[in-house]
Short mmCIF file of C-alpha atoms (C1' of nucleotides) in Angstrom, two decimals:
data_model
loop_
_atom_site.label_atom_id
_atom_site.label_comp_id
_atom_site.label_asym_id
_atom_site.label_seq_id
_atom_site.Cartn_x
_atom_site.Cartn_y
_atom_site.Cartn_z
CA MET A 1 0.00 0.00 -0.07
CA ALA A 2 2.90 2.29 0.70
CA ARG A 3 3.96 1.47 -2.55
CA ASP A 4 0.80 2.72 -4.00
CA ILE A 5 0.97 5.94 -2.29
CA GLN A 6 4.06 6.57 -3.67
CA GLU A 7 2.87 5.73 -7.43
CA ARG A 8 -0.21 8.00 -7.15
CA ILE A 9 1.88 10.86 -5.94
CA LYS A 10 4.17 10.33 -9.18
CA LYS A 11 1.18 10.01 -11.44
CA LEU A 12 -0.01 13.33 -9.82
CA ILE A 13 2.95 15.06 -11.18
CA ILE A 14 3.11 13.22 -14.35
CA ASP A 15 -0.51 13.95 -15.29
CA ARG A 16 -0.46 17.54 -14.02
CA ARG A 17 2.43 17.96 -15.86
CA LEU A 18 4.37 19.56 -13.10
CA ALA A 19 8.05 20.61 -13.81
CA PRO A 20 10.85 20.79 -11.44
CA GLY A 21 10.37 23.39 -8.79
CA ALA A 22 6.73 23.50 -9.00
CA PRO A 23 4.70 23.35 -5.85
CA LEU A 24 2.95 20.03 -4.81
CA PRO A 25 -0.14 19.93 -2.47
CA THR A 26 0.79 20.19 1.37
CA GLU A 27 0.74 17.06 3.45
CA THR A 28 -2.65 17.96 4.53
CA ASP A 29 -4.02 18.25 1.24
CA LEU A 30 -2.42 15.13 0.29
CA MET A 31 -4.01 13.20 3.28
CA GLU A 32 -7.34 14.18 1.77
CA LEU A 33 -6.69 13.53 -1.47
CA LEU A 34 -5.49 10.18 -1.19
CA GLY A 35 -7.48 9.22 1.72
CA VAL A 36 -4.60 8.07 4.15
CA SER A 37 -3.24 9.24 7.12
CA ARG A 38 -0.51 11.93 7.39
CA ASN A 39 2.17 9.47 8.43
CA SER A 40 1.71 7.25 5.29
CA VAL A 41 1.95 10.51 3.40
CA ARG A 42 4.99 11.59 4.62
CA GLU A 43 6.58 8.04 4.42
CA ALA A 44 5.46 7.95 0.70
CA LEU A 45 7.34 11.60 0.34
CA LYS A 46 10.40 10.63 2.20
CA ALA A 47 10.91 7.61 0.14
CA LEU A 48 10.23 10.12 -3.21
CA GLN A 49 12.78 12.47 -1.96
CA ALA A 50 15.27 9.85 -1.46
CA MET A 51 14.86 8.95 -5.19
CA GLY A 52 15.13 13.24 -6.10
CA ILE A 53 11.66 13.20 -7.62
CA VAL A 54 10.20 15.91 -4.62
CA GLU A 55 11.90 18.27 -2.40
CA ILE A 56 10.61 19.17 0.93
CA ARG A 57 11.59 22.40 2.31
CA HIS A 58 10.65 22.68 6.21
CA GLY A 59 8.34 25.30 6.79
CA PHE A 60 7.59 25.99 2.93
CA GLY A 61 6.30 23.23 1.12
CA THR A 62 6.79 20.24 -0.93
CA TYR A 63 7.92 20.67 -4.45
CA VAL A 64 8.85 18.52 -7.49
CA GLY A 65 12.38 17.93 -7.43
CA PRO A 66 14.99 18.43 -9.78
CA MET A 67 15.40 14.85 -10.79
CA SER A 68 19.09 15.18 -10.55
CA MET A 69 21.64 12.40 -10.50
CA ALA A 70 22.37 12.98 -6.78
CA PRO A 71 20.50 10.03 -5.57
CA MET A 72 22.44 7.81 -7.87
CA THR A 73 25.72 9.14 -6.68
CA GLU A 74 24.45 8.54 -2.87
CA GLY A 75 23.67 4.85 -3.76
CA LEU A 76 26.87 4.28 -5.92
CA ALA A 77 28.83 5.74 -3.12
CA PHE A 78 27.37 4.14 -0.33
CA ARG A 79 27.48 0.68 -2.16
CA THR A 80 31.06 1.22 -2.83
CA VAL A 81 31.92 1.91 0.61
CA ALA A 82 30.09 -0.85 2.26
CA GLY A 83 31.84 -2.99 -0.30
CA HIS A 84 35.23 -1.78 0.40
CA TYR A 85 35.01 -2.52 4.18
CA ARG A 86 33.66 -5.83 3.29
CA GLY A 87 36.84 -6.53 1.66
CA GLU A 88 35.65 -6.26 -2.37
CA ASP A 89 37.75 -4.37 -4.53
CA SER A 90 34.71 -1.89 -5.01
CA LEU A 91 36.28 1.22 -5.46
CA LEU A 92 38.66 -0.24 -8.26
CA GLN A 93 35.51 -1.36 -10.11
CA LEU A 94 34.06 1.97 -9.79
CA LEU A 95 36.96 3.50 -11.17
CA GLU A 96 36.92 1.03 -14.10
CA LEU A 97 33.23 1.80 -14.94
CA ARG A 98 34.43 5.42 -15.45
CA GLU A 99 37.44 4.30 -17.36
CA ALA A 100 35.55 1.92 -19.48
CA VAL A 101 32.84 4.79 -20.54
CA GLU A 102 35.55 7.30 -20.91
CA THR A 103 37.83 5.91 -23.10
CA GLY A 104 35.05 4.83 -24.87
CA LEU A 105 33.50 8.39 -25.47
CA ILE A 106 36.99 10.13 -25.64
CA ALA A 107 37.38 8.86 -29.45
CA ARG A 108 34.17 10.01 -30.58
CA LEU A 109 35.28 13.78 -29.17
CA ALA A 110 38.53 14.00 -31.20
CA GLY A 111 38.49 16.88 -33.58
CA GLN A 112 34.77 17.45 -32.56
CA VAL A 113 34.94 19.95 -30.08
CA PRO A 114 34.27 23.21 -30.72
CA GLU A 115 36.63 26.06 -30.35
CA ALA A 116 34.80 27.60 -27.47
CA ALA A 117 35.19 24.24 -25.42
CA LEU A 118 38.54 23.93 -26.08
CA ALA A 119 39.25 27.39 -24.83
CA GLU A 120 37.09 26.50 -21.53
CA LEU A 121 39.67 23.44 -21.24
CA ASP A 122 42.80 25.31 -21.81
CA GLU A 123 41.69 27.82 -19.03
CA LEU A 124 41.18 24.80 -16.92
CA VAL A 125 44.80 23.03 -17.69
CA GLY A 126 46.09 26.72 -16.94
CA ARG A 127 44.34 26.52 -13.63
CA MET A 128 45.77 23.00 -12.95
CA ALA A 129 49.25 24.13 -13.81
CA ALA A 130 48.89 27.17 -11.29
CA GLU A 131 47.30 24.85 -8.63
CA ALA A 132 50.10 22.14 -8.95
CA ALA A 133 52.93 24.60 -8.21
CA GLU A 134 50.92 25.77 -5.15
CA GLY A 135 51.12 21.97 -4.15
CA ALA A 136 47.96 20.22 -5.06
CA VAL A 137 45.33 20.33 -7.91
CA ARG A 138 41.90 21.22 -6.75
CA ALA A 139 39.06 18.25 -6.93
CA ASP A 140 36.81 20.98 -8.73
CA THR A 141 39.13 21.79 -11.44
CA ASP A 142 39.55 17.98 -11.98
CA ARG A 143 35.67 17.74 -12.09
CA ALA A 144 35.32 20.80 -14.23
CA PHE A 145 37.42 19.41 -16.85
CA HIS A 146 35.83 16.26 -17.05
CA ALA A 147 32.48 17.81 -17.27
CA ALA A 148 33.70 20.15 -19.95
CA LEU A 149 35.22 17.57 -22.00
CA TYR A 150 32.03 15.56 -22.33
CA ARG A 151 29.88 18.08 -22.66
CA GLY A 152 30.80 18.31 -26.21
CA LEU A 153 28.81 15.36 -26.79
CA GLY A 154 25.82 16.95 -26.51
CA ASN A 155 23.80 14.78 -23.97
CA ARG A 156 22.96 16.35 -20.80
CA LEU A 157 21.66 13.33 -19.34
CA LEU A 158 25.19 11.57 -20.38
CA SER A 159 27.18 14.59 -18.80
CA GLU A 160 25.09 14.26 -15.60
CA VAL A 161 25.73 10.47 -15.32
CA LEU A 162 29.55 11.02 -16.00
CA ASP A 163 29.49 13.60 -13.42
CA ALA A 164 27.73 11.32 -10.75
CA PHE A 165 30.29 8.57 -11.32
CA TRP A 166 32.70 11.20 -11.13
CA GLU A 167 31.52 12.70 -7.44
CA ALA A 168 30.68 8.97 -6.02
CA PHE A 169 34.29 7.85 -6.96
CA HIS A 170 35.85 11.24 -5.57
CA ARG A 171 33.53 11.05 -2.49
CA VAL A 172 34.60 7.56 -1.68
CA ARG A 173 38.27 8.06 -2.26
CA THR A 174 38.87 10.95 -0.42
CA ASP A 175 36.84 9.05 2.51
CA LEU A 176 38.64 5.89 2.49
CA ALA A 177 42.48 6.46 0.79
CA GLY A 178 44.17 9.81 1.81
CA LEU A 179 43.83 11.38 -1.57
CA GLY A 180 47.06 11.81 -3.19
CA ALA A 181 48.22 12.06 -6.86
CA ASP A 182 51.33 13.97 -8.09
CA PRO A 183 49.92 17.12 -9.13
CA ARG A 184 52.08 17.76 -11.69
CA VAL A 185 51.36 14.55 -13.23
CA THR A 186 47.57 15.23 -13.09
CA HIS A 187 48.31 18.63 -14.85
CA ARG A 188 50.56 16.91 -17.68
CA GLN A 189 48.14 14.22 -18.24
CA HIS A 190 45.03 16.49 -18.67
CA ALA A 191 47.28 19.00 -21.26
CA GLU A 192 47.88 15.71 -22.91
CA ILE A 193 44.30 14.73 -23.23
CA LEU A 194 43.35 17.90 -24.41
CA ALA A 195 46.07 18.23 -27.09
CA ALA A 196 44.95 14.76 -28.53
CA VAL A 197 41.63 15.94 -28.48
CA ARG A 198 42.30 19.53 -30.38
CA ASP A 199 44.57 17.35 -32.67
CA GLY A 200 41.60 15.03 -33.69
CA ASP A 201 43.97 12.07 -33.08
CA ALA A 202 41.39 9.40 -31.71
CA LEU A 203 43.99 6.75 -30.65
CA ARG A 204 45.93 9.38 -28.95
CA ALA A 205 43.20 10.55 -26.89
CA GLU A 206 42.18 7.36 -26.09
CA GLN A 207 45.72 6.38 -25.01
CA ALA A 208 45.99 9.40 -22.90
CA VAL A 209 42.51 9.20 -21.06
CA ARG A 210 43.96 5.58 -19.94
CA SER A 211 47.35 6.62 -18.87
CA HIS A 212 45.36 8.91 -16.69
CA PHE A 213 43.23 6.13 -15.01
CA ASP A 214 46.27 4.15 -14.79
CA ASN A 215 47.73 6.76 -12.59
CA ILE A 216 45.09 6.98 -10.51
CA ARG A 217 44.62 3.28 -10.29
CA LEU A 218 48.27 3.33 -9.55
CA ARG A 219 47.80 5.85 -6.38
CA LEU A 220 44.91 3.83 -5.31
CA ARG A 221 46.70 0.43 -5.13
CA SER A 222 49.45 2.00 -2.86
CA SER A 223 47.72 3.62 -0.53
CA GLY A 224 44.92 1.12 -0.39
CA GLN A 225 47.43 -1.43 1.00
CA LYS A 226 46.23 -1.14 4.68
CA MET B 1 17.91 15.43 11.58
CA ALA B 2 15.68 12.86 9.71
CA ARG B 3 19.20 13.24 7.70
CA ASP B 4 21.08 12.31 10.44
CA ILE B 5 18.89 9.25 11.23
CA GLN B 6 19.82 7.76 7.69
CA GLU B 7 23.23 8.41 8.06
CA ARG B 8 23.56 6.74 11.39
CA ILE B 9 21.65 3.67 10.06
CA LYS B 10 23.84 3.37 7.22
CA LYS B 11 27.12 3.88 9.60
CA LEU B 12 25.76 1.23 11.35
CA ILE B 13 25.92 -1.04 8.50
CA ILE B 14 29.06 0.08 7.43
CA ASP B 15 30.71 -0.33 10.94
CA ARG B 16 29.06 -3.82 11.45
CA ARG B 17 30.26 -5.15 8.04
CA LEU B 18 26.66 -6.17 7.16
CA ALA B 19 26.36 -7.86 4.09
CA PRO B 20 23.66 -7.50 1.78
CA GLY B 21 20.98 -10.01 2.90
CA ALA B 22 22.22 -9.64 6.76
CA PRO B 23 19.33 -8.63 9.27
CA LEU B 24 19.08 -4.92 10.57
CA PRO B 25 17.85 -4.24 14.29
CA THR B 26 14.02 -4.12 14.58
CA GLU B 27 12.35 -0.92 14.48
CA THR B 28 11.86 -0.86 18.08
CA ASP B 29 15.50 -1.76 19.01
CA LEU B 30 16.38 1.02 16.30
CA MET B 31 14.32 3.46 18.34
CA GLU B 32 16.29 2.96 21.51
CA LEU B 33 19.60 2.51 19.61
CA LEU B 34 19.08 5.84 17.98
CA GLY B 35 16.91 7.69 20.76
CA VAL B 36 14.14 8.84 18.43
CA SER B 37 10.71 7.91 17.77
CA ARG B 38 9.16 4.95 15.80
CA ASN B 39 8.02 7.45 13.23
CA SER B 40 11.04 8.90 12.53
CA VAL B 41 12.68 5.51 12.37
CA ARG B 42 10.31 4.40 9.87
CA GLU B 43 10.86 7.43 7.52
CA ALA B 44 14.52 7.01 7.58
CA LEU B 45 14.08 3.37 6.71
CA LYS B 46 11.80 4.03 3.82
CA ALA B 47 14.34 6.33 2.69
CA LEU B 48 16.84 4.10 2.66
CA GLN B 49 14.43 1.28 1.18
CA ALA B 50 13.89 3.81 -1.59
CA MET B 51 17.54 3.72 -2.28
CA GLY B 52 18.01 0.10 -2.43
CA ILE B 53 20.04 0.52 1.16
CA VAL B 54 17.76 -1.37 3.12
CA GLU B 55 14.96 -4.27 2.39
CA ILE B 56 11.92 -4.50 4.63
CA ARG B 57 9.96 -7.45 4.78
CA HIS B 58 6.43 -7.35 6.35
CA GLY B 59 5.90 -9.22 9.47
CA PHE B 60 9.65 -10.79 9.15
CA GLY B 61 12.27 -8.20 9.52
CA THR B 62 14.56 -5.62 8.09
CA TYR B 63 17.40 -6.50 5.83
CA VAL B 64 20.53 -5.21 4.28
CA GLY B 65 19.60 -4.27 0.97
CA PRO B 66 20.82 -6.05 -2.59
CA MET B 67 22.19 -2.61 -3.18
CA SER B 68 21.28 -3.10 -6.65
CA MET B 69 21.14 -0.49 -9.57
CA ALA B 70 16.85 -0.78 -9.19
CA PRO B 71 16.47 2.63 -7.60
CA MET B 72 18.53 3.93 -10.42
CA THR B 73 16.24 2.22 -13.07
CA GLU B 74 13.17 3.72 -11.24
CA GLY B 75 14.67 7.32 -11.07
CA LEU B 76 15.81 7.29 -14.68
CA ALA B 77 12.47 6.05 -15.65
CA PHE B 78 10.53 8.61 -13.97
CA ARG B 79 12.45 11.23 -14.86
CA THR B 80 12.36 10.35 -18.63
CA VAL B 81 8.52 9.68 -18.37
CA ALA B 82 8.02 13.18 -16.58
CA GLY B 83 10.22 15.09 -19.37
CA HIS B 84 8.55 13.27 -22.05
CA TYR B 85 4.86 14.46 -20.99
CA ARG B 86 6.19 17.82 -20.52
CA GLY B 87 7.55 18.11 -24.32
CA GLU B 88 11.10 17.18 -23.85
CA ASP B 89 12.77 14.55 -25.82
CA SER B 90 14.12 12.83 -22.63
CA LEU B 91 13.40 9.38 -24.34
CA LEU B 92 15.40 9.99 -27.07
CA GLN B 93 18.14 11.39 -24.88
CA LEU B 94 18.05 8.06 -22.88
CA LEU B 95 18.32 6.11 -25.98
CA GLU B 96 21.52 8.43 -26.95
CA LEU B 97 22.84 7.72 -23.58
CA ARG B 98 22.90 4.08 -24.33
CA GLU B 99 24.15 4.46 -27.86
CA ALA B 100 27.06 6.51 -26.69
CA VAL B 101 28.17 4.18 -23.99
CA GLU B 102 27.62 0.87 -25.77
CA THR B 103 29.09 2.06 -29.11
CA GLY B 104 32.14 3.07 -26.98
CA LEU B 105 32.58 -0.08 -25.37
CA ILE B 106 31.91 -2.45 -28.24
CA ALA B 107 35.44 -1.85 -29.79
CA ARG B 108 37.11 -2.80 -26.74
CA LEU B 109 35.09 -6.07 -26.87
CA ALA B 110 35.98 -7.19 -30.55
CA GLY B 111 37.86 -10.34 -30.40
CA GLN B 112 38.21 -10.23 -26.70
CA VAL B 113 35.14 -12.57 -26.21
CA PRO B 114 35.78 -15.96 -24.95
CA GLU B 115 34.17 -18.77 -26.50
CA ALA B 116 31.89 -19.50 -23.82
CA ALA B 117 30.29 -16.29 -23.89
CA LEU B 118 30.00 -16.56 -27.89
CA ALA B 119 28.35 -19.75 -27.55
CA GLU B 120 25.90 -18.07 -25.08
CA LEU B 121 25.09 -15.23 -27.68
CA ASP B 122 24.67 -17.76 -30.52
CA GLU B 123 22.00 -19.26 -28.63
CA LEU B 124 20.28 -15.64 -28.07
CA VAL B 125 20.70 -14.86 -31.54
CA GLY B 126 19.04 -18.09 -32.43
CA ARG B 127 16.20 -17.72 -30.10
CA MET B 128 15.54 -14.23 -31.76
CA ALA B 129 15.63 -15.68 -35.12
CA ALA B 130 12.73 -18.28 -33.74
CA GLU B 131 10.81 -15.51 -31.97
CA ALA B 132 11.13 -13.37 -34.81
CA ALA B 133 9.47 -15.99 -37.14
CA GLU B 134 6.63 -15.84 -34.41
CA GLY B 135 5.63 -12.43 -34.79
CA ALA B 136 7.77 -10.70 -32.17
CA VAL B 137 11.25 -11.02 -30.14
CA ARG B 138 10.58 -11.09 -26.38
CA ALA B 139 12.07 -8.05 -24.73
CA ASP B 140 14.06 -10.59 -22.29
CA THR B 141 15.96 -12.16 -25.06
CA ASP B 142 17.01 -8.45 -26.55
CA ARG B 143 18.01 -7.79 -22.70
CA ALA B 144 19.71 -11.03 -22.16
CA PHE B 145 21.94 -10.52 -25.48
CA HIS B 146 23.02 -6.78 -24.41
CA ALA B 147 23.93 -8.07 -20.75
CA ALA B 148 25.91 -11.42 -22.07
CA LEU B 149 27.72 -8.88 -24.51
CA TYR B 150 29.06 -6.53 -22.21
CA ARG B 151 29.52 -9.07 -19.41
CA GLY B 152 32.93 -9.66 -21.04
CA LEU B 153 34.15 -6.50 -20.06
CA GLY B 154 34.43 -8.40 -16.65
CA ASN B 155 32.98 -5.51 -14.64
CA ARG B 156 29.55 -6.28 -12.76
CA LEU B 157 29.03 -2.90 -11.77
CA LEU B 158 29.50 -1.62 -15.49
CA SER B 159 27.10 -4.62 -16.55
CA GLU B 160 24.83 -3.78 -13.69
CA VAL B 161 24.67 0.00 -15.05
CA LEU B 162 24.07 -0.76 -18.53
CA ASP B 163 21.55 -2.94 -17.40
CA ALA B 164 19.70 -0.67 -15.48
CA PHE B 165 19.83 1.84 -18.60
CA TRP B 166 18.48 -0.92 -20.92
CA GLU B 167 15.50 -1.49 -18.34
CA ALA B 168 14.94 2.09 -18.00
CA PHE B 169 14.62 2.74 -21.45
CA HIS B 170 12.34 -0.53 -21.98
CA ARG B 171 10.13 0.47 -19.59
CA VAL B 172 9.56 4.02 -20.93
CA ARG B 173 9.23 2.77 -24.33
CA THR B 174 6.54 0.49 -23.88
CA ASP B 175 4.75 2.85 -21.45
CA LEU B 176 4.67 5.64 -24.09
CA ALA B 177 5.24 4.32 -27.64
CA GLY B 178 3.48 0.79 -28.76
CA LEU B 179 6.73 -1.04 -28.61
CA GLY B 180 7.14 -2.15 -32.48
CA ALA B 181 10.10 -2.89 -34.31
CA ASP B 182 10.68 -5.30 -37.04
CA PRO B 183 11.60 -8.41 -35.58
CA ARG B 184 13.56 -9.57 -38.27
CA VAL B 185 15.45 -6.63 -38.56
CA THR B 186 16.09 -6.72 -34.89
CA HIS B 187 17.62 -10.32 -35.24
CA ARG B 188 19.59 -9.47 -38.29
CA GLN B 189 21.15 -6.51 -36.53
CA HIS B 190 21.92 -8.83 -33.20
CA ALA B 191 23.47 -11.55 -35.63
CA GLU B 192 25.85 -8.71 -37.58
CA ILE B 193 26.90 -7.18 -34.08
CA LEU B 194 27.90 -10.67 -32.77
CA ALA B 195 29.42 -11.84 -36.21
CA ALA B 196 31.82 -8.46 -36.05
CA VAL B 197 32.45 -9.07 -32.45
CA ARG B 198 33.68 -12.56 -33.15
CA ASP B 199 35.78 -11.77 -36.04
CA GLY B 200 37.30 -8.94 -33.97
CA ASP B 201 36.82 -6.33 -36.46
CA ALA B 202 36.09 -3.54 -33.99
CA LEU B 203 34.98 -0.75 -36.51
CA ARG B 204 32.42 -2.97 -38.09
CA ALA B 205 31.33 -3.76 -34.67
CA GLU B 206 30.75 -0.18 -33.73
CA GLN B 207 28.94 0.20 -37.06
CA ALA B 208 26.65 -2.40 -36.02
CA VAL B 209 25.74 -1.26 -33.01
CA ARG B 210 25.40 2.27 -34.28
CA SER B 211 23.01 0.69 -36.89
CA HIS B 212 20.81 -1.06 -34.29
CA PHE B 213 20.33 2.23 -32.26
CA ASP B 214 19.73 4.19 -35.73
CA ASN B 215 16.86 1.39 -35.97
CA ILE B 216 15.29 2.15 -32.79
CA ARG B 217 15.49 5.73 -32.83
CA LEU B 218 13.74 5.57 -36.41
CA ARG B 219 10.89 3.64 -34.78
CA LEU B 220 10.97 5.90 -31.74
CA ARG B 221 10.54 8.76 -33.89
CA SER B 222 7.95 7.23 -36.18
CA SER B 223 5.71 6.34 -33.50
CA GLY B 224 6.45 9.68 -31.23
CA GLN B 225 4.74 11.88 -33.49
CA LYS B 226 1.13 12.18 -31.77
"C1'" DC C 1 6.77 57.83 4.58
"C1'" DT C 2 9.88 54.06 4.99
"C1'" DA C 3 12.85 50.52 7.30
"C1'" DG C 4 12.78 47.20 10.44
"C1'" DC C 5 10.51 44.36 13.73
"C1'" DT C 6 6.98 41.58 15.53
"C1'" DC C 7 3.57 38.14 15.49
"C1'" DA C 8 -0.05 34.95 13.72
"C1'" DG C 9 -0.70 31.59 10.28
"C1'" DT C 10 0.71 28.05 7.15
"C1'" DT C 11 3.96 24.06 6.33
"C1'" DG C 12 6.73 20.74 7.33
"C1'" DG C 13 8.85 17.76 11.74
"C1'" DT C 14 8.59 14.92 15.76
"C1'" DT C 15 6.51 12.40 19.03
"C1'" DA C 16 3.47 9.11 21.80
"C1'" DG C 17 0.14 5.23 22.15
"C1'" DA C 18 -3.09 2.26 19.85
"C1'" DG C 19 -4.32 -1.21 17.06
"C1'" DC C 20 -3.79 -3.80 12.52
"C1'" DA C 21 -1.80 -7.48 9.47
"C1'" DG C 22 1.99 -10.92 7.77
"C1'" DC C 23 5.06 -14.42 9.14
"C1'" DT C 24 7.16 -18.06 12.05
"C1'" DG C 25 7.54 -21.68 15.03
"C1'" DA C 26 6.20 -24.13 18.54
"C1'" DC C 27 2.36 -26.65 20.62
"C1'" DT C 28 -1.54 -29.51 20.46
"C1'" DC C 29 -4.79 -32.37 18.78
"C1'" DT C 30 -5.91 -36.35 15.37
"C1'" DA D 1 4.06 -38.83 13.07
"C1'" DG D 2 1.42 -35.24 10.66
"C1'" DA D 3 -1.78 -31.52 10.18
"C1'" DG D 4 -4.02 -27.64 12.12
"C1'" DT D 5 -3.70 -23.96 15.43
"C1'" DC D 6 -2.19 -20.11 18.38
"C1'" DA D 7 1.16 -17.25 20.54
"C1'" DG D 8 4.76 -14.21 19.89
"C1'" DC D 9 7.27 -11.61 17.08
"C1'" DT D 10 7.71 -8.51 12.82
"C1'" DG D 11 6.27 -4.33 9.95
"C1'" DC D 12 1.96 -1.15 8.60
"C1'" DT D 13 -1.49 2.18 9.58
"C1'" DC D 14 -3.72 5.43 11.94
"C1'" DT D 15 -5.31 9.19 15.28
"C1'" DA D 16 -4.10 13.37 18.00
"C1'" DA D 17 -1.06 16.36 19.84
"C1'" DC D 18 2.69 19.75 19.74
"C1'" DC D 19 7.61 21.54 17.93
"C1'" DA D 20 9.82 24.20 14.52
"C1'" DA D 21 10.95 26.72 10.32
"C1'" DC D 22 9.20 30.07 7.12
"C1'" DT D 23 6.25 33.70 5.14
"C1'" DG D 24 4.10 37.71 4.77
"C1'" DA D 25 0.85 41.08 7.10
"C1'" DG D 26 0.58 44.64 10.24
"C1'" DC D 27 2.87 47.83 13.57
"C1'" DT D 28 6.45 50.64 15.61
"C1'" DA D 29 10.47 53.52 15.48
"C1'" DG D 30 13.43 56.39 13.01
#
DNA sequence: CTAGCTCAGTTGGTTAGAGCAGCTGACTCT
DNA sequence: AGAGTCAGCTGCTCTAACCAACTGAGCTAG
């Protein structure tokens, strides 16, 4: 029955064509509308909130959620942490998921990235160089580079999924292993990826991405032996 | 605070190294353990259930969930349906997400698939032929083909993610557009993919996968004009 | 007249206690 | 020995009350 309530609220969003950010009926209204107690309504909303379908703001109201990939990030991260503590190589699997997908995509991107995006990537690589000189590349910069790179594929859903993978990996990594790659190597590898993509050399681009992931994997293995 | 309860339950799973299927404390126990009311415990559990982190069985108990990708499938499907009804081409985006990822992966697979897996794929293509002769290829068969294909990459997480994409797409497609591809074309295209992979011809394999998706896209467009 | 404050009203958050419903396992009767 | 029953766990739903966050109208001070 609880399942049923969730479905009916979802149906309500669909039927009313509610866009993300649109207000939903109050808990009291939903009570009457669905003919169940407030408690049940709240449990259903909590579940929908966990899936990112609704957004609840205390003292303000309930709204249609952003439908982002945040819940997926959350779930992936937890699954990976839980697996890690039980002796699985879940973090490595997550990294290899990213590697498999990103190396597969980079070839299609080579030579296809518009000038504006290349300029943005140039700026990010420049920032990496500056940050490397000061000791460590900021995580945000790395994330922005990957996001800007695959934005060129022109699929927002794909971009969000890749970003979710990135974030899940990053969160688990900083939680478990002390993060730490040689910032100068990181900078050099990103510069190489960008150069290959700019030249339209698909094979070299793929090799560059693979090297980048090899580097991360190496760091993971060395710090993970505890 | 509700957020806090969820985190503490998650922490409990991590700290106790609980594997999927392991029993969690009862609601009453969690009440005392966390020092909150039964209601709050239940709301937290509902949210965790929605994320697949716990599994609740009425009259039996609460258990650590399978941590599958099912919640992601759920979320993706809803996001796509909601977007579709609001006039977005969300279903097409989901298809292109699959296309981008699968065409990227197939090249790495060409010539690398062990004989046992090829035999399994042969069997599935054979089943497709039989089903096509009877009118329509069963969805399960198509799903099994894609699953068996990418299983060869040796990453369970990756396989689950791809399968989740497949299922989300399939569910939305059958919900929205009347499903319907020419079953003989479907069979032929899968046979071609398998042949190219067996020959180790990466380019041909990629082209075959792309054709397959082109075919689906075409059907989508023609039935989606309502 | 305006800027800022206060307070009432709305909305979600939390608690408490009661009874319902599904499942298991032991106990009993045949 | 086997099948039926019942007691006890478990989670599920409801009601009723109060707490906490936010908004906005109205009031007060400048």
